[in-house]
PDB file of C-alpha atoms and ligand atoms in Angstrom:
ATOM      1  CA  MET A   1      73.453 129.288   5.226  1.00 93.00           C
ATOM      2  CA  GLU A   2      72.550 128.976   2.060  1.00 94.00           C
ATOM      3  CA  ILE A   3      74.898 126.213   0.428  1.00 95.00           C
ATOM      4  CA  THR A   4      75.563 124.732  -2.902  1.00 93.00           C
ATOM      5  CA  PRO A   5      77.274 121.414  -2.336  1.00 95.00           C
ATOM      6  CA  GLU A   6      80.066 120.812  -4.618  1.00 98.00           C
ATOM      7  CA  TYR A   7      82.548 117.481  -4.131  1.00 97.00           C
ATOM      8  CA  VAL A   8      86.185 118.623  -4.496  1.00 96.00           C
ATOM      9  CA  PRO A   9      87.770 115.220  -5.230  1.00 97.00           C
ATOM     10  CA  ALA A  10      91.362 116.547  -4.694  1.00 93.00           C
ATOM     11  CA  LEU A  11      90.246 117.510  -0.931  1.00 90.00           C
ATOM     12  CA  GLU A  12      87.799 114.140  -0.815  1.00 94.00           C
ATOM     13  CA  GLN A  13      85.498 116.926   0.629  1.00 96.00           C
ATOM     14  CA  TRP A  14      82.355 118.954  -0.291  1.00 98.00           C
ATOM     15  CA  HIS A  15      82.483 122.809  -0.194  1.00 98.00           C
ATOM     16  CA  LEU A  16      79.302 124.060   0.810  1.00 98.00           C
ATOM     17  CA  ALA A  17      79.910 127.857   0.718  1.00 97.00           C
ATOM     18  CA  ASP A  18      81.705 130.933   0.915  1.00 97.00           C
ATOM     19  CA  ASP A  19      80.164 133.520   3.800  1.00 95.00           C
ATOM     20  CA  GLU A  20      80.656 137.377   3.208  1.00 93.00           C
ATOM     21  CA  ALA A  21      83.939 137.116   5.066  1.00 93.00           C
ATOM     22  CA  GLY A  22      85.408 134.939   2.413  1.00 95.00           C
ATOM     23  CA  ILE A  23      85.264 132.113   4.789  1.00 96.00           C
ATOM     24  CA  ALA A  24      85.107 128.807   2.923  1.00 97.00           C
ATOM     25  CA  TRP A  25      82.811 126.018   4.400  1.00 98.00           C
ATOM     26  CA  HIS A  26      83.331 122.600   4.072  1.00 98.00           C
ATOM     27  CA  MET A  27      82.250 119.360   4.830  1.00 98.00           C
ATOM     28  CA  LEU A  28      83.799 115.812   5.139  1.00 97.00           C
ATOM     29  CA  PRO A  29      83.493 112.676   6.807  1.00 97.00           C
ATOM     30  CA  MET A  30      85.900 111.613   9.744  1.00 96.00           C
ATOM     31  CA  LEU A  31      85.860 108.195  11.276  1.00 96.00           C
ATOM     32  CA  THR A  32      82.960 108.590  13.258  1.00 96.00           C
ATOM     33  CA  THR A  33      81.101 112.139  12.638  1.00 97.00           C
ATOM     34  CA  TRP A  34      80.758 114.194   9.950  1.00 98.00           C
ATOM     35  CA  ALA A  35      82.804 117.806  10.226  1.00 98.00           C
ATOM     36  CA  LEU A  36      81.797 121.205   9.035  1.00 98.00           C
ATOM     37  CA  THR A  37      85.043 123.075   8.554  1.00 98.00           C
ATOM     38  CA  GLY A  38      85.846 127.067   8.215  1.00 97.00           C
ATOM     39  CA  THR A  39      88.751 127.810   6.282  1.00 96.00           C
ATOM     40  CA  ARG A  40      89.963 132.342   6.108  1.00 95.00           C
ATOM     41  CA  PRO A  41      90.955 133.043   3.216  1.00 95.00           C
ATOM     42  CA  ASP A  42      93.917 134.262   4.069  1.00 94.00           C
ATOM     43  CA  ASP A  43      95.212 130.704   5.831  1.00 93.00           C
ATOM     44  CA  PRO A  44      98.701 130.532   4.369  1.00 92.00           C
ATOM     45  CA  ALA A  45      98.549 126.694   4.301  1.00 91.00           C
ATOM     46  CA  GLY A  46      94.752 126.551   3.245  1.00 88.00           C
ATOM     47  CA  CYS A  47      93.671 124.728   6.467  1.00 94.00           C
ATOM     48  CA  TYR A  48      90.787 125.319   8.676  1.00 95.00           C
ATOM     49  CA  SER A  49      90.525 127.272  11.666  1.00 95.00           C
ATOM     50  CA  TYR A  50      87.464 126.019  12.817  1.00 96.00           C
ATOM     51  CA  ARG A  51      85.485 122.546  13.068  1.00 97.00           C
ATOM     52  CA  TRP A  52      82.437 121.290  14.659  1.00 96.00           C
ATOM     53  CA  CYS A  53      81.775 117.524  14.267  1.00 97.00           C
ATOM     54  CA  PHE A  54      78.040 116.265  14.146  1.00 97.00           C
ATOM     55  CA  SER A  55      76.883 112.818  14.772  1.00 97.00           C
ATOM     56  CA  ASP A  56      76.030 112.329  10.883  1.00 97.00           C
ATOM     57  CA  GLN A  57      75.472 114.358   7.557  1.00 97.00           C
ATOM     58  CA  ARG A  58      71.738 115.065   8.182  1.00 97.00           C
ATOM     59  CA  ALA A  59      72.684 116.811  11.491  1.00 97.00           C
ATOM     60  CA  LEU A  60      75.473 118.289  10.102  1.00 98.00           C
ATOM     61  CA  LEU A  61      73.165 119.937   6.864  1.00 97.00           C
ATOM     62  CA  ALA A  62      69.831 120.279   9.246  1.00 97.00           C
ATOM     63  CA  ALA A  63      72.737 122.917  11.324  1.00 97.00           C
ATOM     64  CA  VAL A  64      73.925 124.580   8.343  1.00 97.00           C
ATOM     65  CA  ASP A  65      70.681 125.667   7.348  1.00 97.00           C
ATOM     66  CA  GLN A  66      70.077 127.179  10.733  1.00 96.00           C
ATOM     67  CA  PHE A  67      73.860 128.643  10.496  1.00 96.00           C
ATOM     68  CA  ASP A  68      74.155 132.250   9.868  1.00 95.00           C
ATOM     69  CA  PRO A  69      78.439 132.972  10.197  1.00 96.00           C
ATOM     70  CA  ALA A  70      77.779 136.366  10.397  1.00 95.00           C
ATOM     71  CA  THR A  71      75.997 136.368  13.288  1.00 95.00           C
ATOM     72  CA  MET A  72      76.162 133.386  15.137  1.00 95.00           C
ATOM     73  CA  ASP A  73      79.501 132.070  16.714  1.00 93.00           C
ATOM     74  CA  GLU A  74      79.432 128.488  15.998  1.00 92.00           C
ATOM     75  CA  PRO A  75      76.281 125.971  14.724  1.00 94.00           C
ATOM     76  CA  SER A  76      73.959 124.150  17.253  1.00 92.00           C
ATOM     77  CA  GLY A  77      74.032 120.622  17.240  1.00 92.00           C
ATOM     78  CA  HIS A  78      77.800 119.604  16.859  1.00 92.00           C
ATOM     79  CA  VAL A  79      78.626 116.924  19.419  1.00 93.00           C
ATOM     80  CA  LYS A  80      82.853 118.465  19.473  1.00 90.00           C
ATOM     81  CA  ARG A  81      84.959 121.118  18.905  1.00 89.00           C
ATOM     82  CA  LYS A  82      88.054 121.747  17.744  1.00 89.00           C
ATOM     83  CA  GLY A  83      90.053 124.554  15.964  1.00 86.00           C
ATOM     84  CA  GLU A  84      89.960 127.959  17.535  1.00 87.00           C
ATOM     85  CA  ARG A  85      86.743 129.959  19.213  1.00 85.00           C
ATOM     86  CA  ARG A  86      84.899 131.564  16.424  1.00 90.00           C
ATOM     87  CA  GLN A  87      83.115 135.240  16.937  1.00 90.00           C
ATOM     88  CA  ALA A  88      80.941 135.984  14.500  1.00 93.00           C
ATOM     89  CA  PRO A  89      81.692 139.928  12.830  1.00 93.00           C
ATOM     90  CA  ASN A  90      77.962 140.832  14.401  1.00 94.00           C
ATOM     91  CA  ARG A  91      77.233 138.383  17.169  1.00 92.00           C
ATOM     92  CA  ASP A  92      75.478 141.246  19.086  1.00 92.00           C
ATOM     93  CA  ALA A  93      72.679 140.886  16.463  1.00 92.00           C
ATOM     94  CA  HIS A  94      72.363 136.650  18.220  1.00 86.00           C
ATOM     95  CA  PRO A  95      73.295 137.396  21.697  1.00 87.00           C
ATOM     96  CA  GLU A  96      70.788 134.414  22.531  1.00 85.00           C
ATOM     97  CA  TYR A  97      73.303 131.861  20.409  1.00 83.00           C
ATOM     98  CA  ASN A  98      76.314 133.779  21.182  1.00 89.00           C
ATOM     99  CA  ARG A  99      77.165 133.335  25.126  1.00 87.00           C
ATOM    100  CA  ASP A 100      80.827 133.572  26.184  1.00 86.00           C
ATOM    101  CA  ARG A 101      82.031 130.181  26.391  1.00 83.00           C
ATOM    102  CA  CYS A 102      85.133 128.475  27.421  1.00 83.00           C
ATOM    103  CA  ALA A 103      87.523 126.568  25.346  1.00 79.00           C
ATOM    104  CA  HIS A 104      85.974 123.689  25.991  1.00 79.00           C
ATOM    105  CA  GLY A 105      82.647 124.820  25.380  1.00 76.00           C
ATOM    106  CA  LYS A 106      80.729 125.155  28.305  1.00 80.00           C
ATOM    107  CA  TYR A 107      79.361 128.556  28.921  1.00 82.00           C
ATOM    108  CA  VAL A 108      81.325 131.084  31.192  1.00 84.00           C
ATOM    109  CA  ALA A 109      78.188 132.081  33.371  1.00 84.00           C
ATOM    110  CA  ASP A 110      76.894 128.834  33.888  1.00 83.00           C
ATOM    111  CA  GLY A 111      80.793 128.175  35.720  1.00 80.00           C
ATOM    112  CA  ASP A 112      80.464 124.201  35.356  1.00 79.00           C
ATOM    113  CA  CYS A 113      83.401 123.568  33.137  1.00 83.00           C
ATOM    114  CA  ARG A 114      85.057 120.731  34.959  1.00 84.00           C
ATOM    115  CA  HIS A 115      88.689 120.826  33.415  1.00 85.00           C
ATOM    116  CA  VAL A 116      90.899 122.215  35.937  1.00 82.00           C
ATOM    117  CA  ALA A 117      92.945 123.928  33.716  1.00 84.00           C
ATOM    118  CA  CYS A 118      90.188 125.835  31.906  1.00 86.00           C
ATOM    119  CA  GLU A 119      90.377 129.969  32.201  1.00 81.00           C
ATOM    120  CA  ALA A 120      86.557 130.046  33.265  1.00 75.00           C
ATOM    121  CA  TRP A 121      87.441 127.397  35.788  1.00 70.00           C
ATOM    122  CA  THR A 122      85.810 128.118  39.414  1.00 63.00           C
ATOM    123  CA  PHE A 123      85.228 126.292  42.755  1.00 60.00           C
ATOM    124  CA  ALA A 124      81.545 126.330  42.533  1.00 56.00           C
ATOM    125  CA  PRO A 125      80.338 123.414  44.225  1.00 58.00           C
ATOM    126  CA  ALA A 126      78.839 121.021  41.242  1.00 60.00           C
ATOM    127  CA  ARG A 127      75.198 121.893  40.691  1.00 62.00           C
ATOM    128  CA  THR A 128      72.186 119.048  41.032  1.00 62.00           C
ATOM    129  CA  PRO A 129      69.942 119.175  37.720  1.00 61.00           C
TER     130      PRO A 129
HETATM  131 ZN1  LIG B   1      86.241 124.941  30.260  1.00 65.01          ZN
END
């Protein structure tokens, strides 16, 4: 995603870009990480729907450079995901980036999520590396 960072003092964050769907992408520091957020234009309160945290600002910017919101569900390299699960409008263009994931971020086909309440949880035995 091509960005033109602009610091927004009122929000204490950087506006990076608006994508084709009108989602506003922002970068902001968290307590121990840096977050990339996506806010839909129709959100009545202007709150983000998507958030991914990165270990540092450099990792976030590197991920954003490779991230195409039109074809990729989420950027790579994040250490934590919050908010809604996102599906890119043209996700079929990059199936290698857009395999189905459960709410906890694990690939459903791998069956290795350990959250007991996960909708994708199975009784498959633990895998050995
Ligand atoms: Zn899960």
